PDB file of C-alpha atoms in Angstrom:
ATOM      1  CA  GLY A  12      82.405  99.083 159.762  1.00 85.00           C
ATOM      2  CA  VAL A  13      78.667  97.847 160.399  1.00 88.00           C
ATOM      3  CA  ASP A  14      77.173  94.563 161.293  1.00 90.00           C
ATOM      4  CA  VAL A  15      74.929  92.129 159.236  1.00 91.00           C
ATOM      5  CA  GLU A  16      71.754  93.590 160.759  1.00 90.00           C
ATOM      6  CA  ASP A  17      72.673  97.066 159.567  1.00 90.00           C
ATOM      7  CA  ILE A  18      73.572  95.788 156.204  1.00 92.00           C
ATOM      8  CA  ALA A  19      70.246  93.975 155.806  1.00 91.00           C
ATOM      9  CA  ALA A  20      68.400  97.234 156.954  1.00 91.00           C
ATOM     10  CA  MET A  21      70.374  99.142 154.276  1.00 93.00           C
ATOM     11  CA  VAL A  22      69.431  96.586 151.578  1.00 93.00           C
ATOM     12  CA  LEU A  23      65.774  96.891 152.554  1.00 91.00           C
ATOM     13  CA  LEU A  24      65.887 100.619 152.298  1.00 92.00           C
ATOM     14  CA  ILE A  25      67.602 100.599 148.904  1.00 93.00           C
ATOM     15  CA  ARG A  26      65.112  97.950 147.606  1.00 91.00           C
ATOM     16  CA  GLY A  27      62.339 100.397 148.630  1.00 89.00           C
ATOM     17  CA  LEU A  28      63.659 103.438 146.608  1.00 91.00           C
ATOM     18  CA  ASN A  29      62.384 104.231 143.034  1.00 88.00           C
ATOM     19  CA  PRO A  30      65.125 103.601 140.497  1.00 87.00           C
ATOM     20  CA  ARG A  31      63.485 106.159 138.175  1.00 84.00           C
ATOM     21  CA  PRO A  32      62.686 109.050 140.422  1.00 83.00           C
ATOM     22  CA  SER A  33      62.103 111.622 137.738  1.00 80.00           C
ATOM     23  CA  ALA A  34      59.398 109.393 136.188  1.00 76.00           C
ATOM     24  CA  GLU A  35      56.786 110.724 138.666  1.00 77.00           C
ATOM     25  CA  PHE A  36      57.198 114.337 137.614  1.00 78.00           C
ATOM     26  CA  GLU A  37      56.928 114.483 133.899  1.00 69.00           C
ATOM     27  CA  HIS A  38      54.752 112.321 131.704  1.00 68.00           C
ATOM     28  CA  VAL A  39      54.686 114.418 128.508  1.00 68.00           C
ATOM     29  CA  VAL A  40      56.732 112.671 125.619  1.00 64.00           C
ATOM     30  CA  ALA A  41      58.765 115.330 123.719  1.00 65.00           C
ATOM     31  CA  GLN A  42      57.824 115.217 119.989  1.00 60.00           C
ATOM     32  CA  THR A  43      61.051 116.126 118.079  1.00 75.00           C
ATOM     33  CA  ALA A  44      59.712 115.314 114.738  1.00 83.00           C
ATOM     34  CA  ILE A  45      56.925 117.001 112.807  1.00 88.00           C
ATOM     35  CA  PRO A  46      54.674 114.997 110.464  1.00 92.00           C
ATOM     36  CA  ASP A  47      55.177 115.465 106.707  1.00 92.00           C
ATOM     37  CA  VAL A  48      51.914 113.836 106.068  1.00 93.00           C
ATOM     38  CA  LEU A  49      48.698 113.759 108.196  1.00 93.00           C
ATOM     39  CA  MET A  50      46.179 110.847 108.247  1.00 91.00           C
ATOM     40  CA  LYS A  51      42.688 111.626 109.576  1.00 87.00           C
ATOM     41  CA  SER A  52      39.824 109.213 110.240  1.00 83.00           C
ATOM     42  CA  LEU A  53      36.701 109.960 108.260  1.00 81.00           C
ATOM     43  CA  PRO A  54      33.243 109.942 110.028  1.00 79.00           C
ATOM     44  CA  LYS A  55      30.849 107.155 109.146  1.00 78.00           C
ATOM     45  CA  HIS A  56      28.321 109.422 107.450  1.00 77.00           C
ATOM     46  CA  VAL A  57      30.827 109.978 104.649  1.00 75.00           C
ATOM     47  CA  GLY A  58      31.850 106.438 104.262  1.00 73.00           C
ATOM     48  CA  GLY A  59      34.608 106.132 106.995  1.00 74.00           C
ATOM     49  CA  GLY A  60      38.115 105.067 106.195  1.00 81.00           C
ATOM     50  CA  TYR A  61      41.017 107.584 106.312  1.00 87.00           C
ATOM     51  CA  ARG A  62      42.048 110.788 104.402  1.00 89.00           C
ATOM     52  CA  VAL A  63      45.687 111.455 103.714  1.00 92.00           C
ATOM     53  CA  GLU A  64      46.902 114.866 103.259  1.00 93.00           C
ATOM     54  CA  LEU A  65      50.135 116.910 103.173  1.00 92.00           C
ATOM     55  CA  ASN A  66      51.143 119.007 106.302  1.00 92.00           C
ATOM     56  CA  SER A  67      51.241 122.343 104.830  1.00 86.00           C
ATOM     57  CA  GLU A  68      53.507 123.763 107.775  1.00 85.00           C
ATOM     58  CA  THR A  69      56.413 121.429 106.457  1.00 84.00           C
ATOM     59  CA  LEU A  70      55.951 122.181 102.821  1.00 81.00           C
ATOM     60  CA  PRO A  71      58.805 124.685 101.510  1.00 81.00           C
ATOM     61  CA  ARG A  72      57.159 127.907 100.250  1.00 83.00           C
ATOM     62  CA  VAL A  73      58.817 128.675  97.061  1.00 86.00           C
ATOM     63  CA  LEU A  74      57.206 131.162  94.654  1.00 87.00           C
ATOM     64  CA  VAL A  75      58.333 132.846  91.434  1.00 90.00           C
ATOM     65  CA  ASN A  76      58.173 136.534  91.503  1.00 90.00           C
ATOM     66  CA  ARG A  77      57.046 137.115  87.897  1.00 90.00           C
ATOM     67  CA  ASP A  78      56.392 140.814  88.345  1.00 91.00           C
ATOM     68  CA  TYR A  79      59.933 141.425  89.337  1.00 91.00           C
ATOM     69  CA  TYR A  80      61.098 139.399  86.513  1.00 90.00           C
ATOM     70  CA  VAL A  81      59.116 141.491  84.011  1.00 90.00           C
ATOM     71  CA  GLU A  82      60.399 144.632  85.713  1.00 90.00           C
ATOM     72  CA  VAL A  83      63.997 143.843  85.451  1.00 90.00           C
ATOM     73  CA  SER A  84      63.813 142.270  81.961  1.00 88.00           C
ATOM     74  CA  SER A  85      62.072 145.340  80.551  1.00 88.00           C
ATOM     75  CA  ARG A  86      65.021 147.452  81.504  1.00 87.00           C
ATOM     76  CA  THR A  87      67.508 145.092  79.976  1.00 85.00           C
ATOM     77  CA  LYS A  88      68.707 145.670  76.526  1.00 83.00           C
ATOM     78  CA  ASP A  89      71.805 143.706  76.382  1.00 87.00           C
ATOM     79  CA  LYS A  90      71.201 140.137  74.703  1.00 88.00           C
ATOM     80  CA  LYS A  91      73.397 138.176  77.108  1.00 90.00           C
ATOM     81  CA  GLU A  92      71.703 139.809  80.202  1.00 90.00           C
ATOM     82  CA  LYS A  93      68.245 138.776  78.681  1.00 89.00           C
ATOM     83  CA  GLU A  94      69.368 135.174  78.065  1.00 91.00           C
ATOM     84  CA  TYR A  95      70.663 135.155  81.686  1.00 92.00           C
ATOM     85  CA  LEU A  96      67.388 136.403  83.094  1.00 91.00           C
ATOM     86  CA  SER A  97      65.499 133.768  80.898  1.00 92.00           C
ATOM     87  CA  ALA A  98      67.743 131.041  82.136  1.00 94.00           C
ATOM     88  CA  GLN A  99      67.213 131.906  85.823  1.00 93.00           C
ATOM     89  CA  LEU A 100      63.407 132.121  85.230  1.00 93.00           C
ATOM     90  CA  THR A 101      63.503 128.604  83.743  1.00 93.00           C
ATOM     91  CA  ASN A 102      65.550 127.314  86.739  1.00 94.00           C
ATOM     92  CA  ALA A 103      63.161 128.905  89.188  1.00 93.00           C
ATOM     93  CA  ASN A 104      60.181 127.390  87.414  1.00 93.00           C
ATOM     94  CA  TRP A 105      61.948 124.030  87.473  1.00 94.00           C
ATOM     95  CA  LEU A 106      62.645 124.253  91.162  1.00 93.00           C
ATOM     96  CA  VAL A 107      59.022 124.999  91.911  1.00 92.00           C
ATOM     97  CA  LYS A 108      57.829 122.244  89.756  1.00 92.00           C
ATOM     98  CA  ALA A 109      60.252 119.752  91.225  1.00 91.00           C
ATOM     99  CA  LEU A 110      59.223 120.630  94.775  1.00 91.00           C
ATOM    100  CA  ASP A 111      55.497 120.120  93.700  1.00 91.00           C
ATOM    101  CA  GLN A 112      56.244 116.719  92.223  1.00 91.00           C
ATOM    102  CA  ARG A 113      58.276 115.778  95.275  1.00 90.00           C
ATOM    103  CA  ALA A 114      55.344 116.614  97.592  1.00 91.00           C
ATOM    104  CA  GLN A 115      52.824 114.746  95.362  1.00 92.00           C
ATOM    105  CA  SER A 116      55.150 111.772  95.332  1.00 93.00           C
ATOM    106  CA  ILE A 117      55.182 111.717  99.302  1.00 93.00           C
ATOM    107  CA  LEU A 118      51.398 111.999  99.215  1.00 93.00           C
ATOM    108  CA  LYS A 119      50.918 109.178  96.857  1.00 94.00           C
ATOM    109  CA  VAL A 120      53.410 106.816  98.658  1.00 95.00           C
ATOM    110  CA  ALA A 121      51.826 107.632 102.066  1.00 94.00           C
ATOM    111  CA  ALA A 122      48.294 107.097 100.724  1.00 93.00           C
ATOM    112  CA  GLU A 123      49.346 103.601  99.220  1.00 94.00           C
ATOM    113  CA  ILE A 124      51.074 102.719 102.696  1.00 94.00           C
ATOM    114  CA  VAL A 125      47.863 103.587 104.637  1.00 93.00           C
ATOM    115  CA  GLU A 126      45.942 101.493 102.230  1.00 92.00           C
ATOM    116  CA  GLN A 127      48.262  98.601 102.374  1.00 91.00           C
ATOM    117  CA  GLN A 128      48.540  98.800 106.206  1.00 92.00           C
ATOM    118  CA  ASN A 129      44.922  99.121 106.993  1.00 90.00           C
ATOM    119  CA  GLY A 130      44.868  96.155 109.432  1.00 89.00           C
ATOM    120  CA  PHE A 131      47.626  97.791 111.611  1.00 90.00           C
ATOM    121  CA  PHE A 132      45.626 101.026 111.929  1.00 90.00           C
ATOM    122  CA  LEU A 133      42.476  99.110 112.762  1.00 88.00           C
ATOM    123  CA  TYR A 134      43.808  96.432 115.000  1.00 87.00           C
ATOM    124  CA  GLY A 135      47.535  97.077 116.042  1.00 87.00           C
ATOM    125  CA  ILE A 136      51.113  96.134 115.434  1.00 85.00           C
ATOM    126  CA  GLU A 137      50.383  92.403 115.377  1.00 81.00           C
ATOM    127  CA  PHE A 138      48.519  93.058 111.959  1.00 85.00           C
ATOM    128  CA  LEU A 139      51.386  94.998 110.332  1.00 88.00           C
ATOM    129  CA  LYS A 140      51.807  93.293 107.060  1.00 87.00           C
ATOM    130  CA  PRO A 141      55.168  92.644 105.228  1.00 88.00           C
ATOM    131  CA  LEU A 142      55.717  95.498 102.665  1.00 90.00           C
ATOM    132  CA  THR A 143      58.568  96.270 100.349  1.00 90.00           C
ATOM    133  CA  LEU A 144      59.690  99.417  98.603  1.00 92.00           C
ATOM    134  CA  ARG A 145      59.156  97.551  95.237  1.00 92.00           C
ATOM    135  CA  GLU A 146      55.581  96.715  95.973  1.00 93.00           C
ATOM    136  CA  VAL A 147      54.668 100.423  96.730  1.00 94.00           C
ATOM    137  CA  ALA A 148      56.885 101.676  93.794  1.00 94.00           C
ATOM    138  CA  GLU A 149      54.847  99.435  91.422  1.00 94.00           C
ATOM    139  CA  ALA A 150      51.295 100.424  92.873  1.00 94.00           C
ATOM    140  CA  VAL A 151      52.040 104.113  92.599  1.00 93.00           C
ATOM    141  CA  ASP A 152      54.092 104.043  89.241  1.00 94.00           C
ATOM    142  CA  LEU A 153      57.196 105.413  90.768  1.00 93.00           C
ATOM    143  CA  HIS A 154      60.797 104.037  90.735  1.00 94.00           C
ATOM    144  CA  GLU A 155      61.899 102.076  93.772  1.00 93.00           C
ATOM    145  CA  SER A 156      64.724 104.489  94.413  1.00 93.00           C
ATOM    146  CA  THR A 157      62.273 107.526  94.578  1.00 92.00           C
ATOM    147  CA  VAL A 158      60.044 105.643  97.013  1.00 93.00           C
ATOM    148  CA  SER A 159      63.096 105.091  99.138  1.00 93.00           C
ATOM    149  CA  ARG A 160      64.151 108.769  98.973  1.00 92.00           C
ATOM    150  CA  VAL A 161      60.510 110.197  99.827  1.00 90.00           C
ATOM    151  CA  THR A 162      60.101 107.848 102.863  1.00 92.00           C
ATOM    152  CA  THR A 163      63.566 108.536 104.394  1.00 91.00           C
ATOM    153  CA  GLY A 164      63.313 110.966 107.314  1.00 89.00           C
ATOM    154  CA  LYS A 165      59.651 111.570 106.560  1.00 92.00           C
ATOM    155  CA  PHE A 166      56.895 111.074 109.235  1.00 94.00           C
ATOM    156  CA  ILE A 167      53.109 110.546 109.212  1.00 94.00           C
ATOM    157  CA  GLY A 168      50.795 111.563 111.911  1.00 93.00           C
ATOM    158  CA  THR A 169      48.287 108.792 112.496  1.00 91.00           C
ATOM    159  CA  PRO A 170      45.810 107.762 115.133  1.00 89.00           C
ATOM    160  CA  ARG A 171      48.358 105.415 116.345  1.00 89.00           C
ATOM    161  CA  GLY A 172      50.943 108.010 116.878  1.00 89.00           C
ATOM    162  CA  LEU A 173      53.712 109.610 114.887  1.00 91.00           C
ATOM    163  CA  LEU A 174      55.535 107.051 112.692  1.00 92.00           C
ATOM    164  CA  GLU A 175      58.326 107.304 110.228  1.00 92.00           C
ATOM    165  CA  LEU A 176      57.198 106.182 106.730  1.00 93.00           C
ATOM    166  CA  LYS A 177      60.143 103.614 106.719  1.00 91.00           C
ATOM    167  CA  PHE A 178      58.377 102.004 109.686  1.00 90.00           C
ATOM    168  CA  PHE A 179      55.908 100.348 107.320  1.00 92.00           C
ATOM    169  CA  PHE A 180      58.498  98.630 105.317  1.00 90.00           C
ATOM    170  CA  THR A 181      59.277  95.301 106.975  1.00 83.00           C
ATOM    171  CA  SER A 182      60.517  91.752 106.135  1.00 78.00           C
ATOM    172  CA  SER A 183      58.334  88.732 106.336  1.00 75.00           C
ATOM    173  CA  ILE A 184      58.093  85.361 108.116  1.00 77.00           C
ATOM    174  CA  GLU A 185      56.068  82.669 106.727  1.00 70.00           C
ATOM    175  CA  SER A 186      53.202  81.368 109.002  1.00 68.00           C
ATOM    176  CA  ALA A 187      52.264  77.689 109.371  1.00 65.00           C
ATOM    177  CA  ASP A 188      49.440  78.160 106.854  1.00 66.00           C
ATOM    178  CA  GLY A 189      51.776  79.755 104.312  1.00 66.00           C
ATOM    179  CA  ILE A 190      50.611  83.445 105.022  1.00 70.00           C
ATOM    180  CA  ALA A 191      53.574  86.089 105.190  1.00 75.00           C
ATOM    181  CA  ILE A 192      53.762  87.708 108.567  1.00 80.00           C
ATOM    182  CA  SER A 193      55.616  90.841 109.249  1.00 83.00           C
ATOM    183  CA  SER A 194      58.797  90.745 111.439  1.00 84.00           C
ATOM    184  CA  GLU A 195      57.545  93.520 113.378  1.00 85.00           C
ATOM    185  CA  SER A 196      54.454  91.714 114.347  1.00 85.00           C
ATOM    186  CA  VAL A 197      56.645  88.859 115.583  1.00 88.00           C
ATOM    187  CA  LYS A 198      58.802  91.386 117.613  1.00 89.00           C
ATOM    188  CA  ALA A 199      55.630  92.682 119.099  1.00 87.00           C
ATOM    189  CA  ARG A 200      54.514  89.321 120.240  1.00 88.00           C
ATOM    190  CA  ILE A 201      57.982  88.570 121.725  1.00 91.00           C
ATOM    191  CA  LYS A 202      57.680  91.795 123.787  1.00 90.00           C
ATOM    192  CA  ALA A 203      54.225  90.936 124.878  1.00 90.00           C
ATOM    193  CA  LEU A 204      55.242  87.506 125.975  1.00 91.00           C
ATOM    194  CA  THR A 205      58.240  88.682 127.993  1.00 91.00           C
ATOM    195  CA  ASP A 206      56.165  91.547 129.553  1.00 90.00           C
ATOM    196  CA  GLU A 207      53.748  89.049 130.848  1.00 89.00           C
ATOM    197  CA  GLU A 208      56.334  86.635 132.438  1.00 88.00           C
ATOM    198  CA  SER A 209      56.367  86.106 136.280  1.00 87.00           C
ATOM    199  CA  VAL A 210      59.575  85.311 138.279  1.00 85.00           C
ATOM    200  CA  ASP A 211      58.699  81.689 138.298  1.00 87.00           C
ATOM    201  CA  ALA A 212      58.009  81.464 134.695  1.00 88.00           C
ATOM    202  CA  ILE A 213      60.735  83.196 132.756  1.00 90.00           C
ATOM    203  CA  LEU A 214      60.705  82.227 129.066  1.00 90.00           C
ATOM    204  CA  SER A 215      63.976  81.159 127.396  1.00 91.00           C
ATOM    205  CA  ASP A 216      64.525  81.768 123.672  1.00 90.00           C
ATOM    206  CA  ASP A 217      63.656  78.123 123.102  1.00 91.00           C
ATOM    207  CA  ASP A 218      60.406  78.652 125.083  1.00 90.00           C
ATOM    208  CA  LEU A 219      59.628  81.772 123.068  1.00 91.00           C
ATOM    209  CA  ALA A 220      60.132  80.060 119.705  1.00 90.00           C
ATOM    210  CA  GLU A 221      57.872  77.137 120.879  1.00 90.00           C
ATOM    211  CA  LYS A 222      55.047  79.584 121.919  1.00 89.00           C
ATOM    212  CA  LEU A 223      55.405  81.511 118.672  1.00 88.00           C
ATOM    213  CA  ASN A 224      55.342  78.388 116.552  1.00 87.00           C
ATOM    214  CA  GLY A 225      52.313  77.306 118.486  1.00 86.00           C
ATOM    215  CA  GLU A 226      50.640  80.511 117.323  1.00 82.00           C
ATOM    216  CA  GLY A 227      51.397  79.716 113.824  1.00 82.00           C
ATOM    217  CA  MET A 228      54.709  81.880 113.490  1.00 82.00           C
ATOM    218  CA  ASN A 229      57.450  79.757 112.085  1.00 82.00           C
ATOM    219  CA  VAL A 230      60.340  81.279 113.983  1.00 84.00           C
ATOM    220  CA  ALA A 231      63.779  79.679 114.695  1.00 87.00           C
ATOM    221  CA  ARG A 232      65.415  80.142 118.149  1.00 89.00           C
ATOM    222  CA  ARG A 233      68.106  82.149 116.660  1.00 90.00           C
ATOM    223  CA  THR A 234      65.680  84.431 115.090  1.00 88.00           C
ATOM    224  CA  VAL A 235      63.920  84.992 118.423  1.00 89.00           C
ATOM    225  CA  ALA A 236      67.282  85.785 119.919  1.00 91.00           C
ATOM    226  CA  LYS A 237      68.068  88.297 117.156  1.00 90.00           C
ATOM    227  CA  TYR A 238      64.691  90.090 117.621  1.00 90.00           C
ATOM    228  CA  ARG A 239      64.903  90.008 121.351  1.00 90.00           C
ATOM    229  CA  GLU A 240      68.191  91.667 121.209  1.00 91.00           C
ATOM    230  CA  ALA A 241      66.910  94.232 118.599  1.00 88.00           C
ATOM    231  CA  LEU A 242      64.233  95.113 121.180  1.00 89.00           C
ATOM    232  CA  ASN A 243      66.860  95.483 124.036  1.00 90.00           C
ATOM    233  CA  ILE A 244      65.253  92.754 126.006  1.00 92.00           C
ATOM    234  CA  PRO A 245      67.693  90.968 128.390  1.00 90.00           C
ATOM    235  CA  SER A 246      68.378  87.194 128.327  1.00 91.00           C
ATOM    236  CA  SER A 247      66.143  84.913 130.381  1.00 89.00           C
ATOM    237  CA  VAL A 248      68.751  84.741 133.101  1.00 89.00           C
ATOM    238  CA  VAL A 249      68.988  88.583 133.475  1.00 89.00           C
ATOM    239  CA  ARG A 250      65.258  88.884 133.283  1.00 90.00           C
ATOM    240  CA  ARG A 251      64.805  86.302 136.170  1.00 89.00           C
ATOM    241  CA  ARG A 252      67.388  88.199 138.253  1.00 88.00           C
ATOM    242  CA  ILE A 253      65.716  91.556 137.581  1.00 87.00           C
ATOM    243  CA  LYS A 254      62.203  90.096 138.589  1.00 84.00           C
ATOM    244  CA  LYS A 255      63.579  88.624 141.680  1.00 84.00           C
ATOM    245  CA  SER A 256      65.077  91.998 142.672  1.00 84.00           C
ATOM    246  CA  GLU A 257      61.771  93.710 142.125  1.00 78.00           C
ATOM    247  CA  LEU A 258      59.967  91.351 144.666  1.00 72.00           C
TER     248      LEU A 258
END
């Protein structure tokens, strides 16, 4: 029941509104994960580099009360009861030892990851190197399945934020000079290129592949499309429409 001029005025009003109104009120990101391992930069006067240590707040506190064991066993005369108490003490000691070994395995694996991914911590995501569970397992003398287990659901607090240990294990793409490049580095470059687009220069998947290949990354168009979708980046047609609506 309105004329064209009223509709045009309404469109202008709607375009002037903020599609994310709550973004202005809260800028603190809720941290729902607690780091199992802490990575700290060391000062230059002690040689620089990083120190990796376990977060004591996340470690299970399990101790064997030997005084209680001695008290109970001293009052026990029956042979079967003594055998039962001895078995429970053995199980308790095994549990404490197993938890300690698990903590040490997490620390060893985390320290090796930090050493392997030094370029990432120094220069950013584009320097994340390809890394496999097997490579880390061989370096720290653990079974590959153990490395997989101790990195699943475990987080490390780093100067670059809170990251899951699994984040550092990525597949590789061979560069033009034969050097392996992390798939995460390629994804980061795709995101950077699409973020820099203007409405008059939206890049198609072919354009992105051409640019990446020009930078030494041998990436096919279908690989670009797969990575773009994994990053939840819309197609070039949709991105152009979004850019135009923001003008």
